[in-house]
Coordinates of C-alpha atoms in Angstrom, one line a residue:
M173 CA 0.1 -0.1 -0.3
A174 CA 1.2 3.7 -1.0
Y175 CA 0.4 7.0 0.6
I176 CA 0.5 9.9 -1.5
L177 CA -0.8 13.1 0.1
F178 CA -2.7 15.1 -3.0
D179 CA -3.1 18.7 -3.5
D180 CA -6.7 19.9 -4.3
E181 CA -6.6 22.4 -6.4
L182 CA -9.1 25.1 -5.1
I183 CA -7.6 24.6 -1.6
R184 CA -3.8 24.6 -2.5
N185 CA -4.9 28.4 -4.6
Q186 CA -6.6 29.3 -1.8
L187 CA -3.5 28.4 0.7
K188 CA -1.1 30.8 -1.7
P189 CA 1.5 32.4 -0.2
F190 CA 2.2 29.5 0.6
T191 CA 1.5 26.7 -1.3
F192 CA 4.0 28.5 -4.4
T193 CA 7.0 26.9 -2.6
R194 CA 5.7 24.0 -1.2
P195 CA 2.6 21.0 -1.4
V196 CA -0.3 21.6 0.9
A197 CA 0.8 19.0 3.1
D198 CA 4.4 20.7 4.0
I199 CA 1.8 23.3 5.4
R200 CA 3.2 23.5 10.0
C201 CA 0.6 23.5 11.6
G202 CA 0.8 22.4 15.6
I203 CA 4.6 20.7 16.5
L204 CA 4.8 19.3 12.5
T205 CA 3.8 19.8 9.0
I206 CA 0.3 17.9 7.4
R207 CA 3.2 15.6 5.8
D208 CA 4.8 14.7 9.0
K209 CA 1.5 13.8 11.1
W210 CA 0.6 10.9 8.1
A211 CA 3.7 9.6 8.2
F212 CA 4.2 9.6 11.9
R213 CA 0.7 8.2 12.5
L214 CA 0.6 5.8 9.5
K215 CA 4.3 4.5 10.6
T216 CA 5.4 4.3 7.2
K217 CA 7.0 7.5 4.4
V218 CA 4.2 9.9 2.1
T219 CA 4.7 11.5 -1.0
C220 CA 3.1 14.4 -2.5
L221 CA 1.4 14.9 -5.9
S222 CA 0.8 18.8 -6.3
K223 CA 2.0 21.0 -9.5
R224 CA 4.7 19.6 -11.6
Y225 CA 6.9 22.5 -10.5
L226 CA 6.5 20.6 -7.0
E227 CA 6.9 17.7 -8.2
E228 CA 8.6 14.6 -6.4
I229 CA 9.0 10.7 -7.0
T230 CA 5.6 10.0 -5.6
A231 CA 5.3 6.2 -4.1
E232 CA 4.2 3.4 -6.4
S233 CA 2.1 0.2 -5.2
S234 CA -0.6 -2.2 -7.0
I235 CA -3.2 -0.2 -4.8
N236 CA -2.6 3.5 -3.9
T237 CA -4.3 5.9 -1.1
Y238 CA -4.3 9.4 -2.2
I239 CA -5.7 11.3 1.0
N240 CA -6.0 15.4 0.8
G241 CA -2.9 17.1 2.1
A242 CA -5.3 19.6 3.6
V243 CA -6.7 17.4 6.5
C244 CA -4.5 16.3 9.6
P245 CA -5.6 13.4 10.4
D246 CA -6.8 11.3 13.4
E247 CA -7.1 7.8 14.4
I248 CA -10.9 7.5 13.6
L249 CA -10.7 9.5 10.0
I250 CA -7.4 6.6 9.2
T251 CA -9.8 3.8 10.2
E252 CA -12.3 4.8 7.7
I253 CA -9.5 5.6 5.4
N254 CA -8.5 1.9 5.5
K255 CA -11.9 0.4 4.8
L256 CA -12.0 2.1 2.1
A257 CA -12.2 -0.2 -1.7
V258 CA -10.9 0.4 -4.9
G259 CA -12.9 2.5 -6.5
E260 CA -14.1 4.2 -3.9
C261 CA -14.0 8.1 -1.8
L262 CA -14.2 9.4 1.4
V263 CA -16.4 12.5 1.3
D264 CA -16.7 14.9 4.0
S265 CA -20.4 17.3 5.2
N266 CA -18.8 19.8 3.0
N267 CA -18.5 17.6 -0.4
N268 CA -14.3 17.8 0.3
V269 CA -13.0 14.8 -0.9
L270 CA -10.9 13.6 2.1
A271 CA -9.3 10.2 0.5
M272 CA -10.1 8.0 -2.5
R273 CA -8.1 4.1 -3.1
T274 CA -7.4 3.1 -6.4
T275 CA -4.7 0.3 -8.7
E276 CA -3.7 3.2 -11.0
K277 CA -1.4 6.2 -10.4
L278 CA -3.1 9.7 -10.8
S279 CA -1.2 12.6 -11.9
F280 CA -2.5 16.5 -10.8
P281 CA -4.9 17.4 -10.6
I282 CA -7.2 14.5 -9.8
S283 CA -10.8 14.0 -11.0
F284 CA -13.1 12.6 -8.6
Q285 CA -16.0 11.7 -11.0
A286 CA -15.4 7.9 -11.2
F287 CA -14.7 6.9 -7.6
Q288 CA -18.0 6.2 -5.9
Q289 CA -18.9 8.7 -2.6
N290 CA -18.6 7.3 0.4
K291 CA -19.7 9.9 3.6
F292 CA -17.6 10.2 6.6
D293 CA -19.6 11.6 9.6
G294 CA -17.5 12.8 11.6
E295 CA -15.1 16.0 12.2
V296 CA -12.4 16.7 10.1
S297 CA -9.3 18.7 10.6
I298 CA -9.0 20.8 7.4
I299 CA -7.0 23.4 6.4
T300 CA -8.6 25.5 3.3
Q301 CA -8.2 29.3 4.5
L302 CA -5.0 31.1 5.1
P303 CA -6.4 31.9 8.5
H304 CA -7.2 28.3 9.3
I305 CA -3.2 27.6 9.9
F306 CA -3.4 29.8 13.1
L307 CA -6.7 29.2 14.4
M308 CA -6.3 25.5 14.7
N309 CA -2.5 25.8 16.1
G310 CA -3.5 25.3 19.3
D311 CA -5.5 22.4 18.9
Q312 CA -3.1 20.7 16.3
I313 CA -0.2 21.7 18.9
K314 CA -1.9 20.1 21.7
I315 CA -2.5 16.9 19.4
D316 CA 1.2 17.1 18.4
F317 CA 2.2 17.0 21.2
K318 CA 0.7 14.0 23.0
L319 CA 1.2 12.2 20.0
I320 CA 5.1 12.6 20.1
T321 CA 5.5 12.6 23.5
A322 CA 3.5 9.4 24.2
G323 CA 5.4 6.5 26.5
R324 CA 8.8 9.3 26.3
I325 CA 10.5 11.0 29.5
T326 CA 10.7 15.1 29.3
Q327 CA 14.7 16.0 29.8
E328 CA 14.4 17.9 33.5
I329 CA 14.2 21.7 33.7
T330 CA 17.4 22.3 36.4
D331 CA 17.6 26.3 36.3
P332 CA 16.6 27.3 39.8
F333 CA 15.4 30.8 38.7
T334 CA 12.8 29.0 36.1
R335 CA 9.2 28.8 37.5
V336 CA 7.0 26.3 36.1
Y337 CA 3.4 26.3 35.9
G338 CA 1.8 23.3 34.7
S339 CA 5.5 20.4 34.8
E340 CA 3.0 17.7 33.5
N341 CA 2.4 19.4 30.1
I342 CA 5.8 19.9 29.5
F343 CA 8.4 18.4 27.5
V344 CA 11.4 19.2 27.0
E345 CA 14.1 17.5 24.4
E346 CA 17.3 16.4 24.7
G347 CA 19.5 19.7 24.5
A348 CA 17.6 22.7 25.2
S349 CA 18.7 25.6 27.2
I350 CA 16.0 27.5 29.5
K351 CA 17.2 29.7 32.2
S352 CA 15.7 32.2 34.4
V353 CA 11.9 31.7 32.3
I354 CA 8.2 31.4 33.4
L355 CA 6.6 28.5 31.6
N356 CA 3.2 28.6 32.2
A357 CA 1.7 25.1 30.7
E358 CA -1.6 24.8 32.8
Q359 CA -4.0 25.8 30.0
G360 CA -1.7 23.8 27.1
P361 CA 1.3 22.0 27.0
I362 CA 5.1 23.5 26.1
Y363 CA 6.9 21.9 23.5
I364 CA 10.5 22.5 23.3
G365 CA 12.1 20.9 20.8
K366 CA 16.1 19.6 20.5
N367 CA 18.7 22.2 21.0
A368 CA 15.9 24.9 21.3
T369 CA 16.8 28.0 24.1
I370 CA 14.9 30.6 25.7
Q371 CA 16.6 33.2 27.0
E372 CA 16.3 34.8 30.2
G373 CA 13.5 36.7 30.9
S374 CA 11.0 34.9 28.3
I375 CA 7.2 34.0 29.4
V376 CA 5.6 31.6 27.5
I377 CA 2.6 30.5 28.2
G378 CA 1.3 27.2 26.5
P379 CA -0.1 26.2 23.9
V380 CA 2.9 26.6 22.4
S381 CA 5.8 24.7 20.5
I382 CA 9.3 26.1 20.3
D383 CA 10.9 23.8 17.8
E384 CA 14.3 22.2 17.2
G385 CA 17.4 24.8 17.1
S386 CA 15.1 27.7 18.1
V387 CA 15.7 30.9 19.7
V388 CA 12.7 33.1 22.3
V389 CA 15.0 36.0 22.2
W390 CA 15.8 37.3 25.9
G391 CA 12.1 39.8 27.9
S392 CA 9.8 37.8 25.2
K393 CA 6.7 37.4 25.5
I394 CA 5.5 34.3 23.2
R395 CA 1.5 33.9 23.8
P396 CA -0.8 30.9 23.4
N397 CA -1.0 29.4 20.1
T398 CA 2.0 29.7 18.6
T399 CA 4.8 27.8 17.2
L400 CA 8.2 28.7 16.4
G401 CA 8.9 26.4 13.4
P402 CA 13.1 25.0 13.8
Y403 CA 15.9 26.9 13.5
S404 CA 13.8 30.3 13.9
K405 CA 14.1 32.9 16.4
A406 CA 11.2 34.8 17.9
G407 CA 11.6 38.0 20.2
G408 CA 9.2 40.7 21.5
E409 CA 5.6 39.7 21.6
V410 CA 3.9 36.6 19.3
G411 CA 0.7 35.2 20.0
S412 CA -1.8 32.6 18.0
S413 CA 0.9 32.8 15.0
V414 CA 2.9 29.8 13.2
I415 CA 6.1 30.7 12.1
F416 CA 7.5 27.4 9.7
G417 CA 10.9 27.3 10.4
Y418 CA 14.3 29.4 9.4
S419 CA 12.9 32.7 10.2
N420 CA 13.7 35.6 12.0
K421 CA 11.6 38.3 14.3
A422 CA 14.4 38.9 16.5
H423 CA 13.7 42.0 18.1
D424 CA 10.9 43.7 20.0
G425 CA 7.7 44.3 17.8
F426 CA 3.9 42.3 17.8
L427 CA 3.2 39.7 15.6
G428 CA -0.4 38.8 15.9
A429 CA -3.0 36.0 13.9
S430 CA 0.0 35.4 11.8
V431 CA 1.9 33.0 9.3
I432 CA 5.5 33.6 8.1
G433 CA 6.9 30.9 6.0
E434 CA 10.6 29.8 5.8
W435 CA 13.5 32.1 5.6
C436 CA 11.8 35.5 6.1
N437 CA 13.1 38.3 8.3
L438 CA 11.5 40.8 10.0
G439 CA 13.3 43.9 11.0
A440 CA 13.5 45.9 14.3
N441 CA 10.7 47.0 15.5
C442 CA 8.5 45.2 13.6
N443 CA 4.4 45.2 13.8
N444 CA 1.4 43.8 12.9
S445 CA -1.8 44.7 13.0
N446 CA -4.8 41.6 14.2
L447 CA -7.7 43.7 14.7
K448 CA -9.4 46.7 12.9
N449 CA -10.1 49.4 14.9
D450 CA -14.3 49.4 14.2
Y451 CA -14.0 45.7 15.0
S452 CA -15.3 44.5 11.8
E453 CA -14.6 41.8 9.9
V454 CA -11.4 40.9 8.3
K455 CA -10.8 40.9 4.5
L456 CA -8.0 38.9 3.0
Y457 CA -6.6 38.7 0.4
N458 CA -7.7 35.4 -2.1
Y459 CA -5.1 34.0 -4.7
A460 CA -8.0 31.7 -6.0
T461 CA -10.2 34.8 -6.3
D462 CA -7.9 37.4 -7.5
K463 CA -9.5 40.0 -4.5
L464 CA -9.9 40.9 -1.2
E465 CA -12.5 38.2 0.3
K466 CA -14.4 38.1 3.9
T467 CA -12.6 35.7 6.4
G468 CA -15.4 35.8 9.0
E469 CA -12.4 36.7 11.7
L470 CA -12.5 39.3 13.6
F471 CA -8.8 38.7 14.3
C472 CA -6.8 38.3 11.5
G473 CA -2.6 39.4 10.8
L474 CA 0.4 38.9 8.1
F475 CA 0.7 36.1 5.9
M476 CA 4.0 36.2 4.3
G477 CA 5.4 34.0 1.8
D478 CA 8.9 32.6 1.7
Y479 CA 12.0 34.6 1.4
T480 CA 10.4 37.5 2.0
K481 CA 11.9 40.1 4.6
A482 CA 10.9 43.8 5.7
G483 CA 12.7 46.6 7.1
I484 CA 12.9 47.8 10.3
S485 CA 9.6 49.7 11.9
T486 CA 7.9 48.2 9.2
M487 CA 3.8 48.1 9.7
F488 CA 1.5 45.5 8.3
N489 CA -2.3 46.2 8.3
T490 CA -4.7 43.8 9.5
G491 CA -5.3 40.9 6.9
T492 CA -2.0 41.2 4.7
V493 CA -0.6 38.7 2.3
V494 CA 2.7 39.5 0.8
G495 CA 3.9 36.6 -2.0
V496 CA 7.0 34.7 -1.9
C497 CA 10.3 36.6 -2.2
S498 CA 9.9 40.5 -1.9
N499 CA 11.4 42.9 0.1
V500 CA 9.3 45.2 1.8
F501 CA 10.8 48.3 3.5
G502 CA 9.0 52.4 4.5
A503 CA 7.2 54.6 6.6
G504 CA 3.3 53.6 7.1
F505 CA 0.8 50.6 6.6
Q506 CA 1.6 48.3 3.4
D507 CA -0.6 47.4 0.5
K508 CA -2.7 44.4 1.9
H509 CA -1.6 42.7 -0.7
I510 CA 2.3 42.5 -2.3
P511 CA 2.8 40.4 -4.5
S512 CA 6.2 37.6 -5.1
F513 CA 8.8 39.3 -6.2
M514 CA 8.9 42.7 -5.6
W515 CA 10.8 45.8 -4.0
G516 CA 9.8 48.8 -2.3
G517 CA 7.0 50.1 0.3
A518 CA 4.1 51.9 1.1
D519 CA 6.0 55.4 1.0
T520 CA 7.3 54.1 -2.8
E521 CA 6.9 52.8 -5.5
Y522 CA 7.5 48.7 -6.0
V523 CA 9.5 47.6 -8.8
D524 CA 10.6 43.9 -10.0
Y525 CA 12.9 42.2 -7.6
R526 CA 15.8 41.1 -9.7
F527 CA 16.0 37.6 -9.9
D528 CA 19.7 37.1 -9.7
K529 CA 19.2 39.8 -7.2
A530 CA 17.0 37.3 -5.0
L531 CA 19.1 34.3 -5.4
E532 CA 21.8 36.5 -4.0
V533 CA 20.2 37.7 -0.7
I534 CA 18.7 34.1 -0.2
R535 CA 22.4 32.4 -0.8
A536 CA 23.5 35.0 1.9
T537 CA 20.6 34.0 3.8
M538 CA 21.0 30.6 4.0
A539 CA 24.9 30.6 4.7
R540 CA 24.4 31.7 8.0
R541 CA 22.5 28.7 9.1
N542 CA 25.1 26.2 6.9
K543 CA 22.5 25.8 4.0
E544 CA 22.2 25.9 0.3
L545 CA 20.3 26.7 -2.1
T546 CA 19.7 23.6 -4.1
D547 CA 18.8 23.1 -7.9
K548 CA 15.2 22.2 -7.1
D549 CA 14.6 25.3 -5.1
I550 CA 15.7 27.3 -7.7
A551 CA 13.6 26.0 -10.6
I552 CA 10.8 26.4 -7.9
L553 CA 11.4 30.0 -7.1
K554 CA 11.9 30.6 -11.3
H555 CA 8.4 29.6 -11.8
V556 CA 6.9 31.6 -9.1
H557 CA 9.1 34.8 -10.6
D558 CA 8.1 34.0 -14.1
F559 CA 4.2 33.5 -12.8
K560 CA 4.6 35.7 -9.9
K561 CA 0.9 37.4 -9.3

């Protein structure tokens, strides 16, 4: 049996800018990415089916199970998926196709018309809109925490100047450094990854995930429902936000109800608004419709694609979407939608970001973490650059 996580075309477009550079299943929500959640539970490698430029070698078997890459798994859903016969698919109450079983190797975009539909009546955690990533993050931290810590023993917190509340809900991996901080896990777990660092004077209130190699800068306030992905830095005040990984918000400033991709940087005193002054519903740019759409949310902040950087004291308005590999700076609130590969800001004219210059900056950024831009990375970025929106 091979398991393949497929991109639903509509969902994929609605989750841009993050799906410009990754399959839907590689979005991080909770401690793990969606792909990692399925691999952990299925106890096998899973591959992803997406747009051709993101293509990877998918698993092949005499029987293939295709699973919607926007769906976060649980044991009830997995049980129902494993009951599927060849030629059947599982559909939720909103007519989202959750999974299908076939002897064929399918291609993107998948057509579901030939499959017999079975209804799934249980609850489904499915990420179909950008705000879902931070809205579901707290619950997913709790689920992932139980999943990856079951039967394991946490490292002890030995620092005498660290104050802990709800110690039974805190798990510390090997090599983590925690000094003179407050950890409050009474309302939700706190996961502290391998070699992560929480510096002096910081306050962390769960549910929170601080992943491998990440740093919470001294004096920070990490509010509930926040994920700091691997090898990232967070400073100032961060709440209800997901940072995918390898990104920096190392200085004071507020980040709330937001999602930040990989290899991003928010300069000193960057801030975002996550609530309108008139307390009205936030509208957000939607790549699927190419216009601002109602979110149904009062709190909704910044969504920043991979490799994008913001200069010192940049201000982002409520419900702002920034594409891949842009460089944003200047006084005043930025535009609500900034396309990929743009250079400029609210008080200056936006110009195209030269592809060669962008790669030069990315290489310099990655070298600081002893990483290199691969040929596949460059091909993906070239596609986004040439077809940017």
